[in-house]
Amino acid sequence: MTLRVAVTGASGRMGQAVARAVSAEPEMELACLVARAGSGLVGSSAASIVGDENCPITVSNVLDLDAVDVVIDFTLPESSLVNARACAEAGVPVVIGTTGFSEAEQADLESTLASVARCQAANFSTGVNLAYRLLSLAAEVMGADSDIEIHEAHHKHKIDAPSGTALAMGHAVADAMGQSLSDVAHYDRSVNREERAPGSIGFSVTRAGEIVGEHTVLFAAEGERLEITHKAGSRDAFANGAVRAAKFIANKPAGAYTMSDVLGLS
Ligand code: NAD
């Protein structure tokens, strides 16, 4: 059965990558492509965005869910919450890639979507989600004997830091060592002049150019270092993962599914 997919954020970098990935997927049909009200794209053909001159879709400013099986949303928290309400009312599953929700917004999102299947992830790439598992293993085996540092690099437009993915990696490491990340994370070394605290997890950040997303976790033990690195080469890595998640949740009962569930790592 062909899945009818609605994609939001038509003028955004991720929205466009997802629209292309959906169009290229034989088991999916791009049923609705939504831009924010006032966007110059509203009313224009989606053909050039998806790179298919036969695409019959016109960019809309309304998330019309009448003939939609699943929604993929990469926008901003405020807009994702509006889209979530529409999905809940229509009973349509949703994949949420938007990051940067405040605690209150995240709680609102979760209660709004309680009645539908949803998959939310700070990073939809297959490699990163596999890396979480590898990091747990590394932390279990050598974490207690290592200095652990997490470095991430992103493009100059990104405003939150460290990235949600770096924090998720920190949680994977801390959880595996029976720690709470908030107790061991060290974000700023410019204030106190002191040696590295044993057992801490240090974070550092680069913002430059158009780097799509790079993360390295370093385990520095006596006489050896292990580095687990993931580099995203293009946004297609996230878009393809989101498409995979959409296929997975489309016919699932209501519930919060993770990328571990989608990839069979749970
Ligand atoms: P972007 O700035 O290029 O695009 C954001 C889009 O949201 C734009 O199309 C904008 O028009 C739309 N938008 C904003 N407010 C809106 C509103 N009120 N109504 C409707 N549309 C609205 O950003 P991007 O690089 O495409 O990233 C989008 C989001 O996805 C960010 O939160 C980013 O951190 C996140 N992201 C997640 C992953 C992941 O794997 N989970 C990967 C990359 C980016």
mmCIF file of C-alpha atoms and ligand atoms in Angstrom:
data_model
loop_
_atom_site.group_PDB
_atom_site.id
_atom_site.type_symbol
_atom_site.label_atom_id
_atom_site.label_comp_id
_atom_site.label_asym_id
_atom_site.label_seq_id
_atom_site.Cartn_x
_atom_site.Cartn_y
_atom_site.Cartn_z
ATOM 1 C CA MET A 1 0.000 0.000 0.000
ATOM 2 C CA THR A 2 1.334 3.449 -0.892
ATOM 3 C CA LEU A 3 1.687 5.699 2.145
ATOM 4 C CA ARG A 4 0.398 9.236 1.690
ATOM 5 C CA VAL A 5 2.824 11.575 3.453
ATOM 6 C CA ALA A 6 2.507 15.243 4.432
ATOM 7 C CA VAL A 7 5.758 17.192 4.846
ATOM 8 C CA THR A 8 6.031 20.546 6.644
ATOM 9 C CA GLY A 9 8.741 23.220 6.377
ATOM 10 C CA ALA A 10 8.684 23.446 2.588
ATOM 11 C CA SER A 11 11.117 26.365 2.557
ATOM 12 C CA GLY A 12 13.427 24.836 5.151
ATOM 13 C CA ARG A 13 16.623 22.845 4.535
ATOM 14 C CA MET A 14 15.241 19.727 6.205
ATOM 15 C CA GLY A 15 11.685 20.086 4.889
ATOM 16 C CA GLN A 16 13.049 20.128 1.343
ATOM 17 C CA ALA A 17 15.381 17.166 1.941
ATOM 18 C CA VAL A 18 12.469 15.183 3.421
ATOM 19 C CA ALA A 19 10.143 16.120 0.537
ATOM 20 C CA ARG A 20 12.791 14.849 -1.922
ATOM 21 C CA ALA A 21 13.296 11.632 0.069
ATOM 22 C CA VAL A 22 9.530 10.970 0.224
ATOM 23 C CA SER A 23 9.150 11.587 -3.524
ATOM 24 C CA ALA A 24 11.994 9.208 -4.288
ATOM 25 C CA GLU A 25 10.494 6.443 -2.127
ATOM 26 C CA PRO A 26 8.466 3.962 -4.234
ATOM 27 C CA GLU A 27 6.168 3.014 -1.338
ATOM 28 C CA MET A 28 5.310 6.645 -0.577
ATOM 29 C CA GLU A 29 3.456 9.495 -2.196
ATOM 30 C CA LEU A 30 4.014 13.153 -1.284
ATOM 31 C CA ALA A 31 0.395 14.073 -0.548
ATOM 32 C CA CYS A 32 0.863 17.536 0.961
ATOM 33 C CA LEU A 33 3.812 19.963 1.212
ATOM 34 C CA VAL A 34 3.312 22.827 3.651
ATOM 35 C CA ALA A 35 5.120 26.167 3.964
ATOM 36 C CA ARG A 36 4.469 28.763 6.620
ATOM 37 C CA ALA A 37 1.766 31.341 5.905
ATOM 38 C CA GLY A 38 3.315 34.241 4.005
ATOM 39 C CA SER A 39 6.073 32.151 2.449
ATOM 40 C CA GLY A 40 6.712 32.976 -1.199
ATOM 41 C CA LEU A 41 6.502 29.248 -1.944
ATOM 42 C CA VAL A 42 2.780 28.978 -1.112
ATOM 43 C CA GLY A 43 0.841 28.280 -4.313
ATOM 44 C CA SER A 44 3.923 27.289 -6.314
ATOM 45 C CA SER A 45 4.569 23.840 -7.747
ATOM 46 C CA ALA A 46 6.551 21.411 -5.579
ATOM 47 C CA ALA A 47 8.233 20.025 -8.719
ATOM 48 C CA SER A 48 11.475 21.979 -8.419
ATOM 49 C CA ILE A 49 11.761 21.292 -4.672
ATOM 50 C CA VAL A 50 11.478 17.531 -5.097
ATOM 51 C CA GLY A 51 13.363 17.424 -8.399
ATOM 52 C CA ASP A 52 10.511 15.694 -10.269
ATOM 53 C CA GLU A 53 8.812 17.671 -13.024
ATOM 54 C CA ASN A 54 5.807 15.324 -12.856
ATOM 55 C CA CYS A 55 5.089 16.091 -9.191
ATOM 56 C CA PRO A 56 1.456 17.295 -9.157
ATOM 57 C CA ILE A 57 1.592 18.906 -5.691
ATOM 58 C CA THR A 58 1.252 22.648 -5.055
ATOM 59 C CA VAL A 59 2.863 24.042 -1.890
ATOM 60 C CA SER A 60 0.126 24.861 0.627
ATOM 61 C CA ASN A 61 0.004 26.898 3.828
ATOM 62 C CA VAL A 62 -2.534 24.464 5.331
ATOM 63 C CA LEU A 63 -1.738 21.039 6.770
ATOM 64 C CA ASP A 64 -4.684 19.219 5.182
ATOM 65 C CA LEU A 65 -4.805 15.727 6.719
ATOM 66 C CA ASP A 66 -7.957 14.406 5.006
ATOM 67 C CA ALA A 67 -6.005 12.058 2.741
ATOM 68 C CA VAL A 68 -2.762 11.659 4.689
ATOM 69 C CA ASP A 69 -1.402 8.554 6.464
ATOM 70 C CA VAL A 70 1.598 10.096 8.217
ATOM 71 C CA VAL A 71 3.196 13.538 8.736
ATOM 72 C CA ILE A 72 6.917 14.376 8.834
ATOM 73 C CA ASP A 73 7.658 17.661 10.605
ATOM 74 C CA PHE A 74 11.023 19.476 10.738
ATOM 75 C CA THR A 75 10.195 23.114 11.502
ATOM 76 C CA LEU A 76 10.368 25.124 14.738
ATOM 77 C CA PRO A 77 8.890 24.181 18.152
ATOM 78 C CA GLU A 78 6.038 26.699 17.883
ATOM 79 C CA SER A 79 4.983 25.377 14.496
ATOM 80 C CA SER A 80 5.517 21.718 15.459
ATOM 81 C CA LEU A 81 3.090 22.162 18.354
ATOM 82 C CA VAL A 82 0.436 23.548 15.993
ATOM 83 C CA ASN A 83 1.058 20.645 13.585
ATOM 84 C CA ALA A 84 0.923 18.142 16.484
ATOM 85 C CA ARG A 85 -2.538 19.394 17.464
ATOM 86 C CA ALA A 86 -3.734 18.906 13.889
ATOM 87 C CA CYS A 87 -2.301 15.342 13.844
ATOM 88 C CA ALA A 88 -3.924 14.462 17.165
ATOM 89 C CA GLU A 89 -7.316 15.792 16.043
ATOM 90 C CA ALA A 90 -7.124 13.864 12.764
ATOM 91 C CA GLY A 91 -5.618 10.723 14.381
ATOM 92 C CA VAL A 92 -2.593 10.838 12.048
ATOM 93 C CA PRO A 93 0.836 9.506 13.169
ATOM 94 C CA VAL A 94 3.704 11.984 13.117
ATOM 95 C CA VAL A 95 7.500 11.969 12.875
ATOM 96 C CA ILE A 96 9.009 14.989 14.645
ATOM 97 C CA GLY A 97 12.527 16.074 13.783
ATOM 98 C CA THR A 98 12.290 19.610 15.162
ATOM 99 C CA THR A 99 14.694 20.264 18.032
ATOM 100 C CA GLY A 100 14.968 22.986 20.663
ATOM 101 C CA PHE A 101 11.693 22.403 22.565
ATOM 102 C CA SER A 102 11.689 23.921 26.062
ATOM 103 C CA GLU A 103 10.709 21.538 28.865
ATOM 104 C CA ALA A 104 7.193 23.022 28.911
ATOM 105 C CA GLU A 105 6.877 22.712 25.113
ATOM 106 C CA GLN A 106 8.114 19.103 25.219
ATOM 107 C CA ALA A 107 5.529 18.249 27.896
ATOM 108 C CA ASP A 108 2.828 19.959 25.813
ATOM 109 C CA LEU A 109 3.937 18.004 22.710
ATOM 110 C CA GLU A 110 3.827 14.674 24.532
ATOM 111 C CA SER A 111 0.383 15.223 26.037
ATOM 112 C CA THR A 112 -0.988 16.531 22.737
ATOM 113 C CA LEU A 113 0.228 13.448 20.868
ATOM 114 C CA ALA A 114 -0.770 10.853 23.484
ATOM 115 C CA SER A 115 -3.495 9.433 21.226
ATOM 116 C CA VAL A 116 -1.380 8.810 18.094
ATOM 117 C CA ALA A 117 1.784 6.948 17.086
ATOM 118 C CA ARG A 118 4.772 9.285 17.015
ATOM 119 C CA CYS A 119 8.528 9.114 16.643
ATOM 120 C CA GLN A 120 10.629 12.031 17.875
ATOM 121 C CA ALA A 121 14.414 12.085 17.636
ATOM 122 C CA ALA A 122 17.090 14.768 17.925
ATOM 123 C CA ASN A 123 18.928 12.946 15.158
ATOM 124 C CA PHE A 124 17.312 10.623 12.617
ATOM 125 C CA SER A 125 20.508 9.354 10.999
ATOM 126 C CA THR A 126 21.020 5.591 11.134
ATOM 127 C CA GLY A 127 24.718 5.968 12.005
ATOM 128 C CA VAL A 128 24.121 8.225 14.991
ATOM 129 C CA ASN A 129 21.454 5.955 16.408
ATOM 130 C CA LEU A 130 23.782 3.001 16.030
ATOM 131 C CA ALA A 131 26.543 5.093 17.661
ATOM 132 C CA TYR A 132 24.414 5.459 20.821
ATOM 133 C CA ARG A 133 24.551 1.672 21.186
ATOM 134 C CA LEU A 134 28.314 1.552 20.500
ATOM 135 C CA LEU A 135 28.869 4.322 23.055
ATOM 136 C CA SER A 136 26.955 2.417 25.737
ATOM 137 C CA LEU A 137 29.184 -0.586 25.133
ATOM 138 C CA ALA A 138 32.381 1.507 25.177
ATOM 139 C CA ALA A 139 31.293 3.255 28.379
ATOM 140 C CA GLU A 140 30.508 -0.056 30.084
ATOM 141 C CA VAL A 141 33.870 -1.570 29.131
ATOM 142 C CA MET A 142 36.293 1.339 29.536
ATOM 143 C CA GLY A 143 34.327 4.344 30.813
ATOM 144 C CA ALA A 144 35.419 4.055 34.431
ATOM 145 C CA ASP A 145 39.109 4.094 33.406
ATOM 146 C CA SER A 146 38.835 6.896 30.844
ATOM 147 C CA ASP A 147 38.611 10.646 30.525
ATOM 148 C CA ILE A 148 35.557 11.164 28.324
ATOM 149 C CA GLU A 149 35.172 14.161 26.010
ATOM 150 C CA ILE A 150 32.431 14.897 23.486
ATOM 151 C CA HIS A 151 33.094 17.278 20.613
ATOM 152 C CA GLU A 152 30.529 18.392 18.056
ATOM 153 C CA ALA A 153 30.710 20.670 15.012
ATOM 154 C CA HIS A 154 27.846 22.246 13.057
ATOM 155 C CA HIS A 155 27.198 25.012 10.535
ATOM 156 C CA LYS A 156 27.328 28.654 11.586
ATOM 157 C CA HIS A 157 23.514 29.023 11.564
ATOM 158 C CA LYS A 158 22.905 26.604 14.455
ATOM 159 C CA ILE A 159 22.018 28.485 17.640
ATOM 160 C CA ASP A 160 21.644 25.753 20.313
ATOM 161 C CA ALA A 161 24.804 24.249 21.835
ATOM 162 C CA PRO A 162 25.859 21.597 22.566
ATOM 163 C CA SER A 163 23.719 19.899 19.947
ATOM 164 C CA GLY A 164 20.842 17.661 21.003
ATOM 165 C CA THR A 165 22.822 14.771 19.522
ATOM 166 C CA ALA A 166 25.918 15.551 21.631
ATOM 167 C CA LEU A 167 23.709 15.630 24.718
ATOM 168 C CA ALA A 168 22.044 12.355 23.719
ATOM 169 C CA MET A 169 25.509 10.815 23.322
ATOM 170 C CA GLY A 170 26.405 12.138 26.782
ATOM 171 C CA HIS A 171 23.253 10.532 28.185
ATOM 172 C CA ALA A 172 24.077 7.216 26.493
ATOM 173 C CA VAL A 173 27.555 7.243 28.092
ATOM 174 C CA ALA A 174 26.428 8.457 31.531
ATOM 175 C CA ASP A 175 23.474 6.037 31.687
ATOM 176 C CA ALA A 176 25.746 3.092 30.828
ATOM 177 C CA MET A 177 27.994 4.091 33.736
ATOM 178 C CA GLY A 178 25.081 4.443 36.168
ATOM 179 C CA GLN A 179 25.472 8.245 36.315
ATOM 180 C CA SER A 180 23.196 11.160 35.633
ATOM 181 C CA LEU A 181 24.574 13.390 32.866
ATOM 182 C CA SER A 182 23.618 16.529 34.794
ATOM 183 C CA ASP A 183 25.960 15.425 37.625
ATOM 184 C CA VAL A 184 29.007 14.737 35.434
ATOM 185 C CA ALA A 185 28.692 17.062 32.417
ATOM 186 C CA HIS A 186 31.244 19.862 32.160
ATOM 187 C CA TYR A 187 30.356 22.541 29.618
ATOM 188 C CA ASP A 188 32.642 25.501 30.348
ATOM 189 C CA ARG A 189 36.296 25.476 31.396
ATOM 190 C CA SER A 190 36.811 29.215 31.126
ATOM 191 C CA VAL A 191 35.486 30.072 34.587
ATOM 192 C CA ASN A 192 37.346 27.856 37.073
ATOM 193 C CA ARG A 193 41.090 27.203 36.786
ATOM 194 C CA GLU A 194 41.247 23.592 37.923
ATOM 195 C CA GLU A 195 42.273 20.137 36.758
ATOM 196 C CA ARG A 196 39.826 17.912 34.972
ATOM 197 C CA ALA A 197 37.455 16.305 37.485
ATOM 198 C CA PRO A 198 37.734 12.480 37.387
ATOM 199 C CA GLY A 199 34.569 10.933 35.992
ATOM 200 C CA SER A 200 33.422 14.134 34.293
ATOM 201 C CA ILE A 201 32.228 14.268 30.678
ATOM 202 C CA GLY A 202 33.575 17.344 28.890
ATOM 203 C CA PHE A 203 31.786 19.037 25.980
ATOM 204 C CA SER A 204 33.218 21.282 23.274
ATOM 205 C CA VAL A 205 31.580 22.895 20.274
ATOM 206 C CA THR A 206 32.555 24.251 16.851
ATOM 207 C CA ARG A 207 30.240 26.475 14.775
ATOM 208 C CA ALA A 208 31.635 27.141 11.303
ATOM 209 C CA GLY A 209 30.766 27.268 7.640
ATOM 210 C CA GLU A 210 28.226 24.771 6.406
ATOM 211 C CA ILE A 211 29.266 21.683 8.453
ATOM 212 C CA VAL A 212 26.190 19.425 8.407
ATOM 213 C CA GLY A 213 26.971 17.695 11.711
ATOM 214 C CA GLU A 214 29.982 15.922 13.240
ATOM 215 C CA HIS A 215 30.241 14.232 16.630
ATOM 216 C CA THR A 216 33.196 12.525 18.305
ATOM 217 C CA VAL A 217 33.245 10.845 21.708
ATOM 218 C CA LEU A 218 36.764 10.280 23.037
ATOM 219 C CA PHE A 219 37.611 7.715 25.705
ATOM 220 C CA ALA A 220 41.182 8.475 26.827
ATOM 221 C CA ALA A 221 42.560 5.669 29.016
ATOM 222 C CA GLU A 222 46.124 4.883 30.163
ATOM 223 C CA GLY A 223 48.162 4.173 27.047
ATOM 224 C CA GLU A 224 45.275 4.138 24.550
ATOM 225 C CA ARG A 225 42.465 6.243 23.171
ATOM 226 C CA LEU A 226 39.203 5.174 21.576
ATOM 227 C CA GLU A 227 37.287 7.657 19.426
ATOM 228 C CA ILE A 228 33.802 7.018 18.099
ATOM 229 C CA THR A 229 33.017 9.521 15.348
ATOM 230 C CA HIS A 230 29.989 10.144 13.194
ATOM 231 C CA LYS A 231 30.000 12.590 10.277
ATOM 232 C CA ALA A 232 26.870 13.529 8.380
ATOM 233 C CA GLY A 233 27.756 14.345 4.766
ATOM 234 C CA SER A 234 24.376 15.752 3.835
ATOM 235 C CA ARG A 235 20.892 16.242 5.264
ATOM 236 C CA ASP A 236 19.812 13.168 3.310
ATOM 237 C CA ALA A 237 21.058 11.079 6.269
ATOM 238 C CA PHE A 238 18.387 12.649 8.513
ATOM 239 C CA ALA A 239 15.725 12.735 5.804
ATOM 240 C CA ASN A 240 16.145 9.042 4.952
ATOM 241 C CA GLY A 241 15.958 8.101 8.641
ATOM 242 C CA ALA A 242 12.783 10.150 9.050
ATOM 243 C CA VAL A 243 11.257 8.388 6.034
ATOM 244 C CA ARG A 244 12.174 5.040 7.587
ATOM 245 C CA ALA A 245 10.547 6.139 10.874
ATOM 246 C CA ALA A 246 7.405 7.267 9.016
ATOM 247 C CA LYS A 247 7.058 3.838 7.401
ATOM 248 C CA PHE A 248 7.540 2.179 10.790
ATOM 249 C CA ILE A 249 4.910 4.185 12.714
ATOM 250 C CA ALA A 250 2.327 4.607 9.954
ATOM 251 C CA ASN A 251 0.250 1.618 11.022
ATOM 252 C CA LYS A 252 1.321 1.292 14.655
ATOM 253 C CA PRO A 253 -0.954 1.768 17.659
ATOM 254 C CA ALA A 254 -0.678 5.026 19.614
ATOM 255 C CA GLY A 255 2.620 5.333 21.456
ATOM 256 C CA ALA A 256 6.033 6.990 21.512
ATOM 257 C CA TYR A 257 8.412 5.034 19.253
ATOM 258 C CA THR A 258 12.157 5.659 19.167
ATOM 259 C CA MET A 259 14.731 5.329 16.399
ATOM 260 C CA SER A 260 16.021 2.306 18.309
ATOM 261 C CA ASP A 261 12.588 0.735 17.745
ATOM 262 C CA VAL A 262 12.686 1.736 14.073
ATOM 263 C CA LEU A 263 16.175 0.248 13.562
ATOM 264 C CA GLY A 264 15.461 -2.894 15.596
ATOM 265 C CA LEU A 265 18.046 -1.956 18.260
ATOM 266 C CA SER A 266 15.642 -1.910 21.218
HETATM 267 P P1 NAD B 1 15.314 25.887 8.526
HETATM 268 O O1 NAD B 1 15.442 27.194 9.269
HETATM 269 O O2 NAD B 1 16.011 25.744 7.212
HETATM 270 O O3 NAD B 1 13.759 25.570 8.283
HETATM 271 C C1 NAD B 1 12.762 25.747 9.255
HETATM 272 C C2 NAD B 1 11.414 25.679 8.536
HETATM 273 O O4 NAD B 1 10.362 25.847 9.500
HETATM 274 C C3 NAD B 1 11.213 26.748 7.498
HETATM 275 O O5 NAD B 1 10.654 26.144 6.346
HETATM 276 C C4 NAD B 1 10.207 27.691 8.131
HETATM 277 O O6 NAD B 1 9.412 28.356 7.173
HETATM 278 C C5 NAD B 1 9.385 26.689 8.914
HETATM 279 N N1 NAD B 1 8.612 27.366 9.964
HETATM 280 C C6 NAD B 1 9.098 28.090 10.978
HETATM 281 N N2 NAD B 1 8.095 28.597 11.707
HETATM 282 C C7 NAD B 1 6.961 28.154 11.127
HETATM 283 C C8 NAD B 1 5.599 28.340 11.433
HETATM 284 N N3 NAD B 1 5.203 29.091 12.481
HETATM 285 N N4 NAD B 1 4.693 27.719 10.619
HETATM 286 C C9 NAD B 1 5.096 26.943 9.592
HETATM 287 N N5 NAD B 1 6.382 26.739 9.263
HETATM 288 C C10 NAD B 1 7.302 27.349 10.029
HETATM 289 O O7 NAD B 1 15.774 24.768 9.541
HETATM 290 P P2 NAD B 1 16.220 23.268 9.197
HETATM 291 O O8 NAD B 1 17.685 23.187 9.084
HETATM 292 O O9 NAD B 1 15.347 22.743 8.097
HETATM 293 O O10 NAD B 1 15.835 22.541 10.570
HETATM 294 C C11 NAD B 1 14.484 22.455 11.006
HETATM 295 C C12 NAD B 1 14.461 21.789 12.371
HETATM 296 O O11 NAD B 1 14.931 20.439 12.248
HETATM 297 C C13 NAD B 1 15.368 22.443 13.421
HETATM 298 O O12 NAD B 1 14.726 22.347 14.677
HETATM 299 C C14 NAD B 1 16.616 21.593 13.409
HETATM 300 O O13 NAD B 1 17.359 21.644 14.605
HETATM 301 C C15 NAD B 1 15.987 20.236 13.189
HETATM 302 N N6 NAD B 1 16.872 19.186 12.645
HETATM 303 C C16 NAD B 1 16.663 17.944 13.127
HETATM 304 C C17 NAD B 1 17.374 16.881 12.626
HETATM 305 C C18 NAD B 1 17.059 15.494 13.135
HETATM 306 O O14 NAD B 1 17.640 14.499 12.626
HETATM 307 N N7 NAD B 1 16.131 15.360 14.099
HETATM 308 C C19 NAD B 1 18.341 17.082 11.628
HETATM 309 C C20 NAD B 1 18.541 18.383 11.144
HETATM 310 C C21 NAD B 1 17.784 19.436 11.659
#
